[in-house]
mmCIF file of C-alpha atoms and ligand atoms in Angstrom:
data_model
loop_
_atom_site.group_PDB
_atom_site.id
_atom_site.type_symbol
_atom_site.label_atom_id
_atom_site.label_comp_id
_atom_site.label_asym_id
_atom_site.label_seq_id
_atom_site.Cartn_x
_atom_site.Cartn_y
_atom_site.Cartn_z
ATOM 1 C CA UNK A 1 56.200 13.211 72.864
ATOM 2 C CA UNK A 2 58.810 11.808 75.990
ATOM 3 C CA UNK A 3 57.306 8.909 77.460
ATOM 4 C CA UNK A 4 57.407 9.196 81.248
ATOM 5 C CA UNK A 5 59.533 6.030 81.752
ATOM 6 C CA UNK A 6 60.174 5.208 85.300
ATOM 7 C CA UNK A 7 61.299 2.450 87.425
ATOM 8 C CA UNK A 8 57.853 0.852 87.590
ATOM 9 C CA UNK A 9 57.637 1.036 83.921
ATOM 10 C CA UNK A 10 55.974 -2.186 81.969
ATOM 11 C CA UNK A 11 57.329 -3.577 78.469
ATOM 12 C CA UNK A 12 55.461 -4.751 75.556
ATOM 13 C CA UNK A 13 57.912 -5.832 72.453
ATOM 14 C CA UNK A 14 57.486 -6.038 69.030
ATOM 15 C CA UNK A 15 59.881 -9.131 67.841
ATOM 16 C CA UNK A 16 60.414 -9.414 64.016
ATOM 17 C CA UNK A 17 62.664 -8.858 61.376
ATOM 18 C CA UNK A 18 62.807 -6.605 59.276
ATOM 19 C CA UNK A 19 61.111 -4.138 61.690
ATOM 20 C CA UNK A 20 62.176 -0.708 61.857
ATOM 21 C CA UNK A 21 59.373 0.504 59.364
ATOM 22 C CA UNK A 22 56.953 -0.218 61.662
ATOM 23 C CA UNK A 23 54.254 2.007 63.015
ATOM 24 C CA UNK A 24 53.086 -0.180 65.846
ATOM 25 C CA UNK A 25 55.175 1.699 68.612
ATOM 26 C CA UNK A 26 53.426 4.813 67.329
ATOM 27 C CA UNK A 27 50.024 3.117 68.233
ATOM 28 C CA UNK A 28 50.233 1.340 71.475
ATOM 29 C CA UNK A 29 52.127 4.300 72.893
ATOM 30 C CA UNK A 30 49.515 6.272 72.132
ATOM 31 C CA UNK A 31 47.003 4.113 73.720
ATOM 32 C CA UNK A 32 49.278 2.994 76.650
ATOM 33 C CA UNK A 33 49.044 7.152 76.909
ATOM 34 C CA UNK A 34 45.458 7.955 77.032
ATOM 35 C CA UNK A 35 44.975 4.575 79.024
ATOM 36 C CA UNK A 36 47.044 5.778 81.747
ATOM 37 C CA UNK A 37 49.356 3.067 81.400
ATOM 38 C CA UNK A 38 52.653 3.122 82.679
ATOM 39 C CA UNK A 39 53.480 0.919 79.744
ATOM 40 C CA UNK A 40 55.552 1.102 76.613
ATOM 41 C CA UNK A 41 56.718 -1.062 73.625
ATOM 42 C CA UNK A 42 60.092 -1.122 71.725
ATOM 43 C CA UNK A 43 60.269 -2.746 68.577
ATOM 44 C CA UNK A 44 63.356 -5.697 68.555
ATOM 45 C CA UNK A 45 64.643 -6.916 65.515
ATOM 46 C CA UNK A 46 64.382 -10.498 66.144
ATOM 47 C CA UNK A 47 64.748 -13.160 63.297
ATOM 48 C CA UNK A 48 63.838 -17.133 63.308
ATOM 49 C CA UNK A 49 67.507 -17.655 65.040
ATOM 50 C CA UNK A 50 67.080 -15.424 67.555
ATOM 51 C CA UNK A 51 63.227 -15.928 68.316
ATOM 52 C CA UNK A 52 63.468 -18.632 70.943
ATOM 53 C CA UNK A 53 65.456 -16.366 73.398
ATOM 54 C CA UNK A 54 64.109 -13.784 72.635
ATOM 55 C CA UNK A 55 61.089 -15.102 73.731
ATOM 56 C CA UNK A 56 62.445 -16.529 77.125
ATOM 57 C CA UNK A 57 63.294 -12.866 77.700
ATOM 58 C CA UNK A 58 59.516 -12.177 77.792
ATOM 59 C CA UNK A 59 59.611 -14.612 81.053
ATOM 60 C CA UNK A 60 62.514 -13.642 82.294
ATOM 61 C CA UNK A 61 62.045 -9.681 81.803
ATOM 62 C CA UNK A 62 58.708 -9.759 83.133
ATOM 63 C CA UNK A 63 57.649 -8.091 79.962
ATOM 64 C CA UNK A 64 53.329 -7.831 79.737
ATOM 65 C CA UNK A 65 54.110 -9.984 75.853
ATOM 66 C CA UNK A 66 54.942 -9.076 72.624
ATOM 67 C CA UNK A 67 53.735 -8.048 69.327
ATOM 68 C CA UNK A 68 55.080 -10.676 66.666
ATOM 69 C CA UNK A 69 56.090 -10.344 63.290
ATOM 70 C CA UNK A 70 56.796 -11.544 59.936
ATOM 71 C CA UNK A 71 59.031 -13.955 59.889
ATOM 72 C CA UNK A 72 58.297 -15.549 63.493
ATOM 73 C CA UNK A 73 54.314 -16.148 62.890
ATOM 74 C CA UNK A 74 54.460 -18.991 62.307
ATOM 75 C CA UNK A 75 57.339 -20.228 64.117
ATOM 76 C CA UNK A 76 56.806 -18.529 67.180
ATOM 77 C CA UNK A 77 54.442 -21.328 68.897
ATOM 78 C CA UNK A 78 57.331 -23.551 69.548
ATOM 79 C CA UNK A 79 58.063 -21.671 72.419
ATOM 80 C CA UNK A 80 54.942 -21.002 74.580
ATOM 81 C CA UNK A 81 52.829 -23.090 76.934
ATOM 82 C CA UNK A 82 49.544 -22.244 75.341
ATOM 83 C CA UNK A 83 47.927 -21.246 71.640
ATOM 84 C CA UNK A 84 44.836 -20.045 70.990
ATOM 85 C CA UNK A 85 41.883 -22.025 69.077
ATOM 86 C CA UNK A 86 42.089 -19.533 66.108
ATOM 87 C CA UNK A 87 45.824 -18.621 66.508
ATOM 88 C CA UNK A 88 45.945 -22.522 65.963
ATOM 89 C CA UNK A 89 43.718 -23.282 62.972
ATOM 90 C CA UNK A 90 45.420 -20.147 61.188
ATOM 91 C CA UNK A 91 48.929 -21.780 62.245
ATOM 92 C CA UNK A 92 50.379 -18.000 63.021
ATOM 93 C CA UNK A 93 50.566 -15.692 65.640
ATOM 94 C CA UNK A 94 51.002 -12.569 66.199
ATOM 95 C CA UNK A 95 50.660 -11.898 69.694
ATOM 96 C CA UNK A 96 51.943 -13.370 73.155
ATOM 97 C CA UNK A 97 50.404 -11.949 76.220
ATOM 98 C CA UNK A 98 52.154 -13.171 79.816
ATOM 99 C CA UNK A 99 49.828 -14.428 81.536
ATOM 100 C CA UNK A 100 48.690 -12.794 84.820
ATOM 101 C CA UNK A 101 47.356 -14.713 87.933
ATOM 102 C CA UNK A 102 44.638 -13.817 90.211
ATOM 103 C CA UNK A 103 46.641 -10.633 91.650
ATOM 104 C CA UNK A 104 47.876 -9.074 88.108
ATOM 105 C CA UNK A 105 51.127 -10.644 88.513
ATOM 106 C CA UNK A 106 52.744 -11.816 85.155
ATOM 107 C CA UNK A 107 53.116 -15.356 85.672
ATOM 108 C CA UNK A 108 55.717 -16.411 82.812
ATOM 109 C CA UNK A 109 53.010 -18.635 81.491
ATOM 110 C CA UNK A 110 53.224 -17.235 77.592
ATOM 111 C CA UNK A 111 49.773 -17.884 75.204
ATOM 112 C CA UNK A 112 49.306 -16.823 71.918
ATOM 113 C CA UNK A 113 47.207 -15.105 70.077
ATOM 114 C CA UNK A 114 46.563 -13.440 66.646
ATOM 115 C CA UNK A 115 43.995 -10.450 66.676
ATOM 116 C CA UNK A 116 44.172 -10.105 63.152
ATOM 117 C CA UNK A 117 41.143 -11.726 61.985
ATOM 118 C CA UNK A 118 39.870 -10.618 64.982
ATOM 119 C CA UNK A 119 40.487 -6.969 64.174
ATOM 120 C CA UNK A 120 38.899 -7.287 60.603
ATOM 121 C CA UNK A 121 35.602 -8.919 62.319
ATOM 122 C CA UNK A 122 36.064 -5.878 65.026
ATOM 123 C CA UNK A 123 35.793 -3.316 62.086
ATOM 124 C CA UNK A 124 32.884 -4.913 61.056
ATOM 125 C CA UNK A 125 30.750 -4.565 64.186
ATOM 126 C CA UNK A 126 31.983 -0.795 64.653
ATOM 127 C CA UNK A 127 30.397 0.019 62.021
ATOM 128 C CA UNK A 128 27.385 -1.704 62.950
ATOM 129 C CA UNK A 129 27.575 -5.082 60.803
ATOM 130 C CA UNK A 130 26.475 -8.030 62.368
ATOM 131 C CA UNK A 131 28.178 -10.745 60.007
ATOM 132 C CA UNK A 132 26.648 -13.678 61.772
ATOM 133 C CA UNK A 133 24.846 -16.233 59.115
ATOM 134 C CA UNK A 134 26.419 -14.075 56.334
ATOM 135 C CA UNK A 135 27.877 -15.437 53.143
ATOM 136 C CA UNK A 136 30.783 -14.175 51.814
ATOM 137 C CA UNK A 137 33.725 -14.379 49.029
ATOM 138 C CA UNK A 138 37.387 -13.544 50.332
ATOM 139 C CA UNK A 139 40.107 -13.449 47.951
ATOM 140 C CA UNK A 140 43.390 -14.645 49.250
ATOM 141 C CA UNK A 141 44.729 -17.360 51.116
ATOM 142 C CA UNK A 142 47.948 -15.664 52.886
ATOM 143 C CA UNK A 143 48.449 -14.579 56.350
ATOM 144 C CA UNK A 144 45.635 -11.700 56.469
ATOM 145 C CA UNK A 145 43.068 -13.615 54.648
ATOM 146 C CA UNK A 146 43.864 -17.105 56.587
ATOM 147 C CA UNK A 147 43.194 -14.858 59.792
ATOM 148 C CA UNK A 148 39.877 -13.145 58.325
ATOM 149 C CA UNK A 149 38.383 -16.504 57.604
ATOM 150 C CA UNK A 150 39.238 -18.701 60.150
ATOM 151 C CA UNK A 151 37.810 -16.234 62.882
ATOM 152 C CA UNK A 152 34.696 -15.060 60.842
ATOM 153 C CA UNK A 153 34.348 -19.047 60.249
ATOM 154 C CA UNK A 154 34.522 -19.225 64.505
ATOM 155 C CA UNK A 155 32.168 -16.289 64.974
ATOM 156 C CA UNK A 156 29.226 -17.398 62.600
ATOM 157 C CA UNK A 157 29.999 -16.999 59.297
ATOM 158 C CA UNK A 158 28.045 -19.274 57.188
ATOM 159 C CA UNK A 159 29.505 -19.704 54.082
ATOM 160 C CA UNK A 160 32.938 -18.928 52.544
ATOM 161 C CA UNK A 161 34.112 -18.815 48.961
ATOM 162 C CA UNK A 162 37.864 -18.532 48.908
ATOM 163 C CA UNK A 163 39.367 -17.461 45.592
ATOM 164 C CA UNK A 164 42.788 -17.200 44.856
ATOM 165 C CA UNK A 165 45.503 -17.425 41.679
ATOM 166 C CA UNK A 166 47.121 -20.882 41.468
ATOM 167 C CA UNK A 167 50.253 -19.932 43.150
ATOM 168 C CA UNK A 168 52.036 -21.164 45.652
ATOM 169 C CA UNK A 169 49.756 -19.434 48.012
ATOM 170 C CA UNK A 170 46.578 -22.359 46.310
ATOM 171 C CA UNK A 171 47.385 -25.345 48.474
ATOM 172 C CA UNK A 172 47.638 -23.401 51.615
ATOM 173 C CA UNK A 173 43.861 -22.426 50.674
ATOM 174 C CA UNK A 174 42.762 -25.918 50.386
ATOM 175 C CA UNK A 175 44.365 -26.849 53.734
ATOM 176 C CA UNK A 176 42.182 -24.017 55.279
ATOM 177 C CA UNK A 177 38.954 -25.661 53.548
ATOM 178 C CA UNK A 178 39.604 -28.280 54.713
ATOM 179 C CA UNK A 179 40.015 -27.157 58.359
ATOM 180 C CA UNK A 180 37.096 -24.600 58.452
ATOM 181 C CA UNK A 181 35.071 -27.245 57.167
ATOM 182 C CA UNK A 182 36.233 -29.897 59.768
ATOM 183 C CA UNK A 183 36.449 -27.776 62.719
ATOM 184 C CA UNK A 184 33.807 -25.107 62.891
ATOM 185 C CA UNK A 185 30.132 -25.139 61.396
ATOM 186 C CA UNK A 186 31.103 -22.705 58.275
ATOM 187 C CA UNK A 187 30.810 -24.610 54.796
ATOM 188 C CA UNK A 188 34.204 -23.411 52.946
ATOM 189 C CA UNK A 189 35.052 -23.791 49.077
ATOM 190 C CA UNK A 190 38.307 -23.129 47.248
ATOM 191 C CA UNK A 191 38.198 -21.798 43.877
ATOM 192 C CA UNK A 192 40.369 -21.012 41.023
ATOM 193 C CA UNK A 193 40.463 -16.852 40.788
ATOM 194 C CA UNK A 194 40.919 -17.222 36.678
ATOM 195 C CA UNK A 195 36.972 -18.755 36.651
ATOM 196 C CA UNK A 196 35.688 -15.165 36.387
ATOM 197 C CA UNK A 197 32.372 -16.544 35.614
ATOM 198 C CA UNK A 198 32.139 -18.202 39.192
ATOM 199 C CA UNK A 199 33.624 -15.473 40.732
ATOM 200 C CA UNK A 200 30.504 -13.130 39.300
ATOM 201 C CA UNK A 201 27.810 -15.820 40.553
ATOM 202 C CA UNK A 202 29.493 -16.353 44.404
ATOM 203 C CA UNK A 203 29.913 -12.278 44.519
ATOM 204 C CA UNK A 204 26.359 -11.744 43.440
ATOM 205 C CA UNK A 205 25.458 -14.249 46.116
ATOM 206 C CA UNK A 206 27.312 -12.664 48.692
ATOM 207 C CA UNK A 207 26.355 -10.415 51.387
ATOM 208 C CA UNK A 208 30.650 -9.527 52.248
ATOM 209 C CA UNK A 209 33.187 -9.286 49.943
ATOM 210 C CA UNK A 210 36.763 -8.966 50.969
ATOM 211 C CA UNK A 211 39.943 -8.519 49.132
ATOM 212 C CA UNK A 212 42.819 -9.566 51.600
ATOM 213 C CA UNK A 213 45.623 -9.932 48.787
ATOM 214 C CA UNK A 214 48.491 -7.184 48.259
ATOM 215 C CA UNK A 215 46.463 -6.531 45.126
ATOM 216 C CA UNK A 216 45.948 -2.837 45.215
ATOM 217 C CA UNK A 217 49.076 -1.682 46.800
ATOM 218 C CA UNK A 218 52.677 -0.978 45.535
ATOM 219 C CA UNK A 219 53.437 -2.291 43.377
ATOM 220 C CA UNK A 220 50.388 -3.617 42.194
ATOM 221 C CA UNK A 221 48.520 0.005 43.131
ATOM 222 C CA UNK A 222 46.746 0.005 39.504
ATOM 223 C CA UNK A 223 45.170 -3.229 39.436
ATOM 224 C CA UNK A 224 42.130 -5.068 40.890
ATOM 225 C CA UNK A 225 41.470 -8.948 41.225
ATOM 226 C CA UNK A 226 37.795 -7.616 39.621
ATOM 227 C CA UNK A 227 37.398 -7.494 36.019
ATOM 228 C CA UNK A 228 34.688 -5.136 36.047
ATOM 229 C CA UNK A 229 32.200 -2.925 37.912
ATOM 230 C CA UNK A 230 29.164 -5.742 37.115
ATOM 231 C CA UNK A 231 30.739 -7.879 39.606
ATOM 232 C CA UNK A 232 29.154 -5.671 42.478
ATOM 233 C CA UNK A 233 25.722 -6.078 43.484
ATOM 234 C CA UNK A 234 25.136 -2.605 45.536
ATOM 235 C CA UNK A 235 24.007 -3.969 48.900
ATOM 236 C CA UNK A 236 27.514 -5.999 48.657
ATOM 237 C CA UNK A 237 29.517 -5.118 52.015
ATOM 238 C CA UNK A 238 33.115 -4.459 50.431
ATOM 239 C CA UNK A 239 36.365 -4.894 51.969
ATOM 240 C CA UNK A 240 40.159 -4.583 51.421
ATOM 241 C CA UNK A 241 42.611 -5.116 53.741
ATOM 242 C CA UNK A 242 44.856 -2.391 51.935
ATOM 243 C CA UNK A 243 45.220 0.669 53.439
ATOM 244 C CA UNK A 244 47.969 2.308 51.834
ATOM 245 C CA UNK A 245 46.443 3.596 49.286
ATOM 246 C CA UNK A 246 43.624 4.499 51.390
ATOM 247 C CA UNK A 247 41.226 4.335 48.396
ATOM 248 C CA UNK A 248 42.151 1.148 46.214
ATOM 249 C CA UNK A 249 40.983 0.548 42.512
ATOM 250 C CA UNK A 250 38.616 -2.369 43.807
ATOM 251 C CA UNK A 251 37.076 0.197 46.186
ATOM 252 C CA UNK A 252 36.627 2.745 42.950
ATOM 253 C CA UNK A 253 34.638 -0.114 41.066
ATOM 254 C CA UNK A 254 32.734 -0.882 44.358
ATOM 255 C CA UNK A 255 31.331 2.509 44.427
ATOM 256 C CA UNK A 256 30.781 3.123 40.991
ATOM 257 C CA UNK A 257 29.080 0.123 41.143
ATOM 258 C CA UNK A 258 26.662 1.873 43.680
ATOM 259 C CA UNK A 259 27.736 0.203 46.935
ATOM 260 C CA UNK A 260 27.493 2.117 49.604
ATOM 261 C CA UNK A 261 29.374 0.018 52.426
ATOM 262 C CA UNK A 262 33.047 -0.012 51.281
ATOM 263 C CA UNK A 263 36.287 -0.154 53.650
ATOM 264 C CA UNK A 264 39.943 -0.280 53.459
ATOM 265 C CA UNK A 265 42.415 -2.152 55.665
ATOM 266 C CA UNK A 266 42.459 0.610 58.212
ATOM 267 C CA UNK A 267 40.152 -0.711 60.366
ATOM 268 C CA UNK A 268 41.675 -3.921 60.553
ATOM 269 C CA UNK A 269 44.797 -2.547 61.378
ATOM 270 C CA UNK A 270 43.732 -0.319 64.295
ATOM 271 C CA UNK A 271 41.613 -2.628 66.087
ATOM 272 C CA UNK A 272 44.221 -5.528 65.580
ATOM 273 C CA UNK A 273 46.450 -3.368 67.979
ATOM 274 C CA UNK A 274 43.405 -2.532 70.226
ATOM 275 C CA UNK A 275 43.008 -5.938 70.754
ATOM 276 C CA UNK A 276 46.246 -6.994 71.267
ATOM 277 C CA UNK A 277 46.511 -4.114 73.779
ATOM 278 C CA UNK A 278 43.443 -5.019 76.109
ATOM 279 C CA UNK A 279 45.211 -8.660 76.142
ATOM 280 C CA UNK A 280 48.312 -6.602 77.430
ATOM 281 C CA UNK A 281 46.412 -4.597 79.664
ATOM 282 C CA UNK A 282 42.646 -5.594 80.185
ATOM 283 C CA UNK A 283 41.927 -1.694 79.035
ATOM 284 C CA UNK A 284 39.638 -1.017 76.139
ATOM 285 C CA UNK A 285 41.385 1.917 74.424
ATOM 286 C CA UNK A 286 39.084 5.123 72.900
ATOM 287 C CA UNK A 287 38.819 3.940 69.442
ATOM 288 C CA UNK A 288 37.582 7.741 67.797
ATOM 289 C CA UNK A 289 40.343 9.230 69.568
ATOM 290 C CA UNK A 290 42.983 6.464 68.234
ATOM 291 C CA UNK A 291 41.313 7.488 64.698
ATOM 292 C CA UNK A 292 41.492 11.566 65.005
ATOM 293 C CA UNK A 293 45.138 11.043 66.423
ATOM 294 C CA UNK A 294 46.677 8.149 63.728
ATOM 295 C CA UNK A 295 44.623 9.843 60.817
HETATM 296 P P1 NAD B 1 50.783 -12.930 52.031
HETATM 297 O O1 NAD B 1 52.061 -12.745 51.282
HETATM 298 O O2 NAD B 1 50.723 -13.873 53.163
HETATM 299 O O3 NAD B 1 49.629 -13.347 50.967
HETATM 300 C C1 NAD B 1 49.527 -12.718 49.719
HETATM 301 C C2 NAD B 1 48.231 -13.117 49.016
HETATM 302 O O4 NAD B 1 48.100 -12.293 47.843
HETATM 303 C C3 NAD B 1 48.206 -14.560 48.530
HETATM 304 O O5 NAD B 1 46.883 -15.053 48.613
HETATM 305 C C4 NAD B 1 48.641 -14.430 47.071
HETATM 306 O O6 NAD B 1 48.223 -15.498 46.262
HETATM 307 C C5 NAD B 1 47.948 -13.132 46.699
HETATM 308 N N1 NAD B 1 48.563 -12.471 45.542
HETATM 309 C C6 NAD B 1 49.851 -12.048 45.431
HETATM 310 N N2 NAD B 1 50.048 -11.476 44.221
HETATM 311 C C7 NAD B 1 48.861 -11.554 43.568
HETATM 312 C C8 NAD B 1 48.433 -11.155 42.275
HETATM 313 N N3 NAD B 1 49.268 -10.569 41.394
HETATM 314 N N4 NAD B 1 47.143 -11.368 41.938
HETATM 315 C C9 NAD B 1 46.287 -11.977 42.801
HETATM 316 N N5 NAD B 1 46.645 -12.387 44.032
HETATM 317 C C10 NAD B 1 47.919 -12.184 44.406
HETATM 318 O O7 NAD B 1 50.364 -11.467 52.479
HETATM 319 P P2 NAD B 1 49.391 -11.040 53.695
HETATM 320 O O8 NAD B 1 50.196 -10.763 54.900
HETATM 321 O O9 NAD B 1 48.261 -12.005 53.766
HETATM 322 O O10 NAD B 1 48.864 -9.622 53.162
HETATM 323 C C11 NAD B 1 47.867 -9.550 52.140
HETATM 324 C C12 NAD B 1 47.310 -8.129 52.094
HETATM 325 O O11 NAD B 1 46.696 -7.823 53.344
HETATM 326 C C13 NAD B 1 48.371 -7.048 51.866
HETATM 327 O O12 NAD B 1 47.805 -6.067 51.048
HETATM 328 C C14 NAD B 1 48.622 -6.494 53.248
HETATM 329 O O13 NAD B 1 49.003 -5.138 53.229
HETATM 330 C C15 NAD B 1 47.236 -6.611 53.859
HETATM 331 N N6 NAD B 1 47.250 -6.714 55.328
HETATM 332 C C16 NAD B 1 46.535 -5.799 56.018
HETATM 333 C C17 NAD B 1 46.479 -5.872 57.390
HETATM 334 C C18 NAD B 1 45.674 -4.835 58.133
HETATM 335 O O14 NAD B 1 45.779 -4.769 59.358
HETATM 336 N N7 NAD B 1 44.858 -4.057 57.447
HETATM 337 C C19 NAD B 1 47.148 -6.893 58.086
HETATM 338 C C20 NAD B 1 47.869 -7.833 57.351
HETATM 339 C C21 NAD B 1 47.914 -7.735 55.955
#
């Protein structure tokens, strides 16, 4: 497909580095499409070095924001006026919307965002979960999961039992305890992932479950962070945040285990963008056709 670009044509970036994998273009195009936008994004490989002007270029450009990127997340708040109450307990961001005054004019004021955990929680409600007062166990305590559980924590979550390996990754885990637990009326708990026994009690406790570790995906494709299918208690909501393989072999044990409410990382993914985009745009895109289109 040509995009119609014009003279009245509005950017959108995508600033990180590396980037040209990416399939973000492929999805806000498409939206900025069916929306009748006259809007397009272009990803920019843009590092730490180059970050801060790349980001003035947002100003100066006039650009609507930008999508950002591994490995300016967490850098990238050094350089805009304002940061969003998640965005800041999570300590990364991953978008930066330019923001518009009372006539739609970009005003070169720059706030971010990150619509990651907010695209998770999304998923959620789409398919008709209401997650408020629910207790749940998340594995992980990098970028995705640090997103998941410091909105859900926001939005009503009651309880959270983060597990993870003791890897570099642990500390980061009890510094987002401690923050959830300081900041927001959620009671969070770090635990060791090796105490399988605990693990078993907090999942059969748990109305949401969500693996948000690369646990399940190349190269780690084979394995699951669950010994065993008697970890699932079948009215257990289960999610991964993989979605490459679409089907991962925590999802298998899920549904062998007789749950019936499983999801991958799709969701997440797609409504991360959607999000970002209405920030861009104020439009709410057609989610089924985003879905029939991106597959
Ligand atoms: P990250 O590198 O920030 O964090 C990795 C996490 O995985 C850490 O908690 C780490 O301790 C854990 N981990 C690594 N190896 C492990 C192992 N062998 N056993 C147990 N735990 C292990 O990565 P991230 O950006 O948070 O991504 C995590 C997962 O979420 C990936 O699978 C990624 O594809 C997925 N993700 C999905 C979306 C989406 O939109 N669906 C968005 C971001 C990330």
């Amino acid at each position: 497909m040509m995009p119609n670009v014009t003279g009245h044509t509005e950017l959108v970036g995508l600033m990180a580095y590396p980037i040209r994998h990416t399939q973000s273009p492929t999805t806000h195009n498409l939206a900025y499409d069916k929306n009748g936008d006259d809007v397009i994004q272009l990803a920019f490989e843009v590092d730490n070095d180059s970050l801060k002007d790349a980001v003035q270029s947002i100003r100066a450009l006039k650009m609507l924001g930008s999508n950002i990127s591994m490995p300016n997340k967490t850098v990238v708040h050094k350089y805009l006026d304002e940061v969003d109450e998640a965005a800041k307990l999570c300590g990364a961001i991953n978008t930066v919307v330019n923001m518009r005054d009372e006539n739609g004019q970009v005003t070169g004021k720059l706030k971010g965002y990150n619509t990651d955990g907010m695209g998770y929680w999304q998923g959620l409600k789409e398919e008709g979960i209401d997650f408020k007062g629910m207790k749940m166990v998340l594995i992980g305590t990098g970028g995705a999961a640090t997103a998941i559980a410091v909105r859900g924590a926001l939005d009503g979550i009651a309880e959270i039992e983060i597990f993870n390996i003791k890897d570099k990754f642990y500390s980061r885990g009890e510094e987002i305890v401690d923050l959830i637990n300081k900041n927001t009326n959620c009671k969070a708990t770090m635990n060791d992932l090796a105490d399988h026994d605990l693990l078993k009690e907090k999942m059969h406790a748990a109305d949401l479950f969500c693996d948000a570790t690369g646990v399940g995906m190349h190269p780690l494709e084979d394995l699951s962070n669950i010994p065993d299918t008697s970890f699932f208690k079948k009215d257990l909501i289960v999610t991964d945040t993989v979605y490459a393989p679409r089907e991962t072999v925590m999802m298998k044990q899920a549904k062998e285990a007789g749950c019936e409410k499983v999801y991958n990382g799709m969701s997440m993914m797609l409504f991360q963008a959607l999000i970002a985009i209405k920030l861009y745009t104020g439009k709410d895109t057609p989610v089924d056709y985003m879905k029939e289109k991106l597959g």
